[in-house]
PDB file of C-alpha atoms in Angstrom:
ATOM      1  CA  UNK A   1      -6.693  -8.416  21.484  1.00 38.00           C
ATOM      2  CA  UNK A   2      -7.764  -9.484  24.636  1.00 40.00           C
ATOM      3  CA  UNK A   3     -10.014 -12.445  25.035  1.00 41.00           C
ATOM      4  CA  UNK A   4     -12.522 -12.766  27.673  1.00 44.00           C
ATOM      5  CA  UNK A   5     -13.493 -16.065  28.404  1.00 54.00           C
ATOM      6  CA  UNK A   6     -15.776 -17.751  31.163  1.00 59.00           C
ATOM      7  CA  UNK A   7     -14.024 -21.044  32.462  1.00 73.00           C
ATOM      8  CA  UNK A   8     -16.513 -23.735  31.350  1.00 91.00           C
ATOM      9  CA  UNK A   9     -15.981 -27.852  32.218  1.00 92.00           C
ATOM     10  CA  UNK A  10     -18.671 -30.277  31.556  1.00 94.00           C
ATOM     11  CA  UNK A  11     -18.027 -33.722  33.280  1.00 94.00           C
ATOM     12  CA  UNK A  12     -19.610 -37.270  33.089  1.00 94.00           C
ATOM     13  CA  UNK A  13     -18.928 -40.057  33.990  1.00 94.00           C
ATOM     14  CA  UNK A  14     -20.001 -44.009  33.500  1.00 94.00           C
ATOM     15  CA  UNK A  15     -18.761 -47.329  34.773  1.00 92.00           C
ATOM     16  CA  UNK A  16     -17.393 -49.742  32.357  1.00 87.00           C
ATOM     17  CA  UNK A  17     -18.165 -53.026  33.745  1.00 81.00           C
ATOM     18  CA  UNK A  18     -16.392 -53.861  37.085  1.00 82.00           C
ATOM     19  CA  UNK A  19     -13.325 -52.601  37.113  1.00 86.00           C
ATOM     20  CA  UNK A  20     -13.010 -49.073  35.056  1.00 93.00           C
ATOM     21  CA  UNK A  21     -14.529 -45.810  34.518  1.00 95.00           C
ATOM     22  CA  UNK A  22     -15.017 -43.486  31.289  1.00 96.00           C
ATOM     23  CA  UNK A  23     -14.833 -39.736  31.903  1.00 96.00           C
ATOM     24  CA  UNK A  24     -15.983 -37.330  29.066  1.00 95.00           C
ATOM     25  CA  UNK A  25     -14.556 -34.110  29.487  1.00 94.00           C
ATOM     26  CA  UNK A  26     -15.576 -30.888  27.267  1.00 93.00           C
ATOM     27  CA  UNK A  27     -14.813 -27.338  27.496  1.00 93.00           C
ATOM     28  CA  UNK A  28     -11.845 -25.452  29.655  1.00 93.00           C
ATOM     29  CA  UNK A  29      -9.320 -27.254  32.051  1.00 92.00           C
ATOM     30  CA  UNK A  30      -7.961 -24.438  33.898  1.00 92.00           C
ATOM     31  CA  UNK A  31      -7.236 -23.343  37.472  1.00 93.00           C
ATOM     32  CA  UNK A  32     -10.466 -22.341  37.851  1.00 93.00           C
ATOM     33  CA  UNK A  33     -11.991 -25.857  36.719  1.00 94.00           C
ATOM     34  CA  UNK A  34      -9.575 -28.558  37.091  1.00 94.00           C
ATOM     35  CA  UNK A  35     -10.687 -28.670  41.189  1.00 95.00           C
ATOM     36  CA  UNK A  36     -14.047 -30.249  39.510  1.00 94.00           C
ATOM     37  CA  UNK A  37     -12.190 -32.852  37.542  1.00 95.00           C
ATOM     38  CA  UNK A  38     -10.221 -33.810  40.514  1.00 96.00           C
ATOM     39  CA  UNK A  39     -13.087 -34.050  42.732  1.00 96.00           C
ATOM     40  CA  UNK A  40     -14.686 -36.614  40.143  1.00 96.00           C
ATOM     41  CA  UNK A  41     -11.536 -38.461  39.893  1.00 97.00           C
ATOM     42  CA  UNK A  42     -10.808 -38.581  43.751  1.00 97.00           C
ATOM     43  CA  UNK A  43     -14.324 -40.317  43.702  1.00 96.00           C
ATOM     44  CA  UNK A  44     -13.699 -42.871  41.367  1.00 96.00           C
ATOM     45  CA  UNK A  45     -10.463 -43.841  43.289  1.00 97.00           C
ATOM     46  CA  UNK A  46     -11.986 -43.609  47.051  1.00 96.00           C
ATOM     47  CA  UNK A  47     -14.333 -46.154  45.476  1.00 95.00           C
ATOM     48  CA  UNK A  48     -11.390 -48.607  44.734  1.00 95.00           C
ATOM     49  CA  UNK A  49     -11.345 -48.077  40.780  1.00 95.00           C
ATOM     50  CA  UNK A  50      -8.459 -46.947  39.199  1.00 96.00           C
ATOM     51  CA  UNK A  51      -9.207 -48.044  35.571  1.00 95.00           C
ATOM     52  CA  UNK A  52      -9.735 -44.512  33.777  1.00 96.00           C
ATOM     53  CA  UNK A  53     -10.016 -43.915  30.472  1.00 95.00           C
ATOM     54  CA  UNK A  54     -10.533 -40.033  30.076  1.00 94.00           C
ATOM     55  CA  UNK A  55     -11.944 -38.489  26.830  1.00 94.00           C
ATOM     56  CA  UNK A  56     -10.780 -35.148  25.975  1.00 92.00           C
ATOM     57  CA  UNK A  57     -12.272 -34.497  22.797  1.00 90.00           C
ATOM     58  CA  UNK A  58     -14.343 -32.231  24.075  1.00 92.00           C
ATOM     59  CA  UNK A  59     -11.274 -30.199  25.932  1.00 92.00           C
ATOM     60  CA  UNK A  60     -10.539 -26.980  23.856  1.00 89.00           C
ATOM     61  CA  UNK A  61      -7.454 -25.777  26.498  1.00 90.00           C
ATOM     62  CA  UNK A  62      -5.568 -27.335  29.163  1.00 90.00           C
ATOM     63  CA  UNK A  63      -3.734 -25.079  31.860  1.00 90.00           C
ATOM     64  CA  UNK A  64      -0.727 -25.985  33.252  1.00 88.00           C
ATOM     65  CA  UNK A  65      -3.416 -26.230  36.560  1.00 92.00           C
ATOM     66  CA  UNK A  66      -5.016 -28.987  34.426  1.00 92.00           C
ATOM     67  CA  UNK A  67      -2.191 -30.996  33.494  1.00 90.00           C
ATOM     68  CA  UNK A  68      -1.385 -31.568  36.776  1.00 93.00           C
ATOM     69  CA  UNK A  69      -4.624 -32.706  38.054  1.00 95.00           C
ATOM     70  CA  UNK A  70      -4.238 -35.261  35.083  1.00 93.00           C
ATOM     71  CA  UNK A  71      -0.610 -36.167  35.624  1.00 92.00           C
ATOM     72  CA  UNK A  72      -1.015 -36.900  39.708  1.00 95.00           C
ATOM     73  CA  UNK A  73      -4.408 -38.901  38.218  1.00 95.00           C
ATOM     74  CA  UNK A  74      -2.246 -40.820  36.452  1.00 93.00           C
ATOM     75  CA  UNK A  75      -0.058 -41.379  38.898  1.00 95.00           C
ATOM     76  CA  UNK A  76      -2.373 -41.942  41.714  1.00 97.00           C
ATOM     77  CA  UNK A  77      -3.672 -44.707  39.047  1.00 96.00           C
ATOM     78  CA  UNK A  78      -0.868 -46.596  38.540  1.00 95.00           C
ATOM     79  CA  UNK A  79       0.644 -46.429  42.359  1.00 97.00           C
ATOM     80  CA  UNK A  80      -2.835 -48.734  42.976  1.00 96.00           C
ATOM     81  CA  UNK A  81      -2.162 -51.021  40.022  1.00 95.00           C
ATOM     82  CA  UNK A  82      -4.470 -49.045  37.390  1.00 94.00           C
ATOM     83  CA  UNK A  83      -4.001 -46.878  34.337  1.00 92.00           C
ATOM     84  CA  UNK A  84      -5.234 -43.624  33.461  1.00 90.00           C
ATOM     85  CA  UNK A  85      -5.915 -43.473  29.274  1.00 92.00           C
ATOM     86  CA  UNK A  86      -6.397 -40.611  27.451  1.00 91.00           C
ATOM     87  CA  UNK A  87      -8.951 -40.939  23.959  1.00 93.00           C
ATOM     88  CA  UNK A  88      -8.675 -38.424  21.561  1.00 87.00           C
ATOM     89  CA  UNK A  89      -6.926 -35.293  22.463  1.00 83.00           C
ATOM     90  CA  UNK A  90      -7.381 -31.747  20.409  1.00 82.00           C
ATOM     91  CA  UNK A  91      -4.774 -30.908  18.523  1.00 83.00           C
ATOM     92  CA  UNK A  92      -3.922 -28.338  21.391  1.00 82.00           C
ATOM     93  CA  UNK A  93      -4.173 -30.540  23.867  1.00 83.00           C
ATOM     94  CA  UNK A  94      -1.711 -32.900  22.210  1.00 83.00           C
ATOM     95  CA  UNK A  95       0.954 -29.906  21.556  1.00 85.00           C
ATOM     96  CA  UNK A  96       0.449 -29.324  25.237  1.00 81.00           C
ATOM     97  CA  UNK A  97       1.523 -32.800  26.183  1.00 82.00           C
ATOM     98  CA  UNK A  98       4.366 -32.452  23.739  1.00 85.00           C
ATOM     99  CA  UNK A  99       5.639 -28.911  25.079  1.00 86.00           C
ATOM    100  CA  UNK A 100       5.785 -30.574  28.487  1.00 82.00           C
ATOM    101  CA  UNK A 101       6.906 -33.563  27.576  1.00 82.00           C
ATOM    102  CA  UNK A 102       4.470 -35.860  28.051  1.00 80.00           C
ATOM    103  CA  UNK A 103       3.376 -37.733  25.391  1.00 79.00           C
ATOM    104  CA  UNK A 104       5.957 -40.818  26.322  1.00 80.00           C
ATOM    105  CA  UNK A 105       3.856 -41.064  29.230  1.00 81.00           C
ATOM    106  CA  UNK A 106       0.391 -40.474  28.722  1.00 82.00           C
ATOM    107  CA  UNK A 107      -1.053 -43.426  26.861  1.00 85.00           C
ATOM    108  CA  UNK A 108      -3.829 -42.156  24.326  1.00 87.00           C
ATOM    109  CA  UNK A 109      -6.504 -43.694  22.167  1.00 91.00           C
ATOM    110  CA  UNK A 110      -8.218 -42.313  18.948  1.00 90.00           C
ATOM    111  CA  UNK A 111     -11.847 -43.646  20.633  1.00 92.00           C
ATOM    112  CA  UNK A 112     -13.130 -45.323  23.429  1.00 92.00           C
ATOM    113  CA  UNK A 113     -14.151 -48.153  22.198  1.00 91.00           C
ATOM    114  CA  UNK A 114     -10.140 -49.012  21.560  1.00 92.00           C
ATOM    115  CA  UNK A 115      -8.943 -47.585  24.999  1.00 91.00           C
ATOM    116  CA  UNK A 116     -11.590 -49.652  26.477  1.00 90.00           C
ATOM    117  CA  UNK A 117     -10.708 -52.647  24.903  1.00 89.00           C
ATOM    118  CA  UNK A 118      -7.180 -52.427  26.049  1.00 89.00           C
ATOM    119  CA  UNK A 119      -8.381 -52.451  29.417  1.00 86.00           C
ATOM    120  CA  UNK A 120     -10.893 -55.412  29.324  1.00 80.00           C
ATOM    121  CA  UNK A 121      -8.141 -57.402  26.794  1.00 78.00           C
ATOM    122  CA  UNK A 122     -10.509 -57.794  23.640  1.00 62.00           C
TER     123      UNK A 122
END
């Protein structure tokens, strides 16, 4: 059976204090979408914030196109002396991560009231 399905992303973000930035993600993270998510992240950096904590509970499929926006995030992230946390990933997002082998690498949270706290040290 074949399944036609519009590519969908809803993004917003909101500071979190100073330093760091929440992004709530829901829907599709495909090629078609990811350039959205990038753009939004490529904002929060040019404005000297590289604190990110990205929730993906609202992120039904990931692409490979998708992982690698989030991946080069990451990495963009910590090259400028940030981190890039993931909150609650679907189930299929997580097997995704594990499939390519990233789980040892991307640091998640169950909420983000935790992942924030990590980065403010309460």
């Amino acid at each position: 059976m074949l399944v036609d399905r519009v590519s969908k992303l809803k993004v917003e973000t909101r500071k979190c204090g100073s330093k760091a930035v929440v992004i709530s993600a829901q829907g599709v993270l495909d090629a078609h979408t990811s350039p959205q998510l990038e753009k939004k992240i490529s904002n929060i950096f040019n404005k000297g914030i590289f604190w990110v904590v990205i929730d993906l509970g609202g992120v039904k499929y990931i692409s490979s196109a998708g992982a690698g926006v989030l991946i080069s995030s990451m990495q963009e992230a910590e090259d400028n002396g940030g981190k890039f946390l993931f909150v609650k990933p679907s189930t299929s997002v997580k097997e995704l991560f594990e499939l390519l082998g990233l789980t040892n690498i991307f640091q998640s949270f169950d909420n983000q009231s935790d992942a924030i706290a990590y980065i403010t040290g309460r």
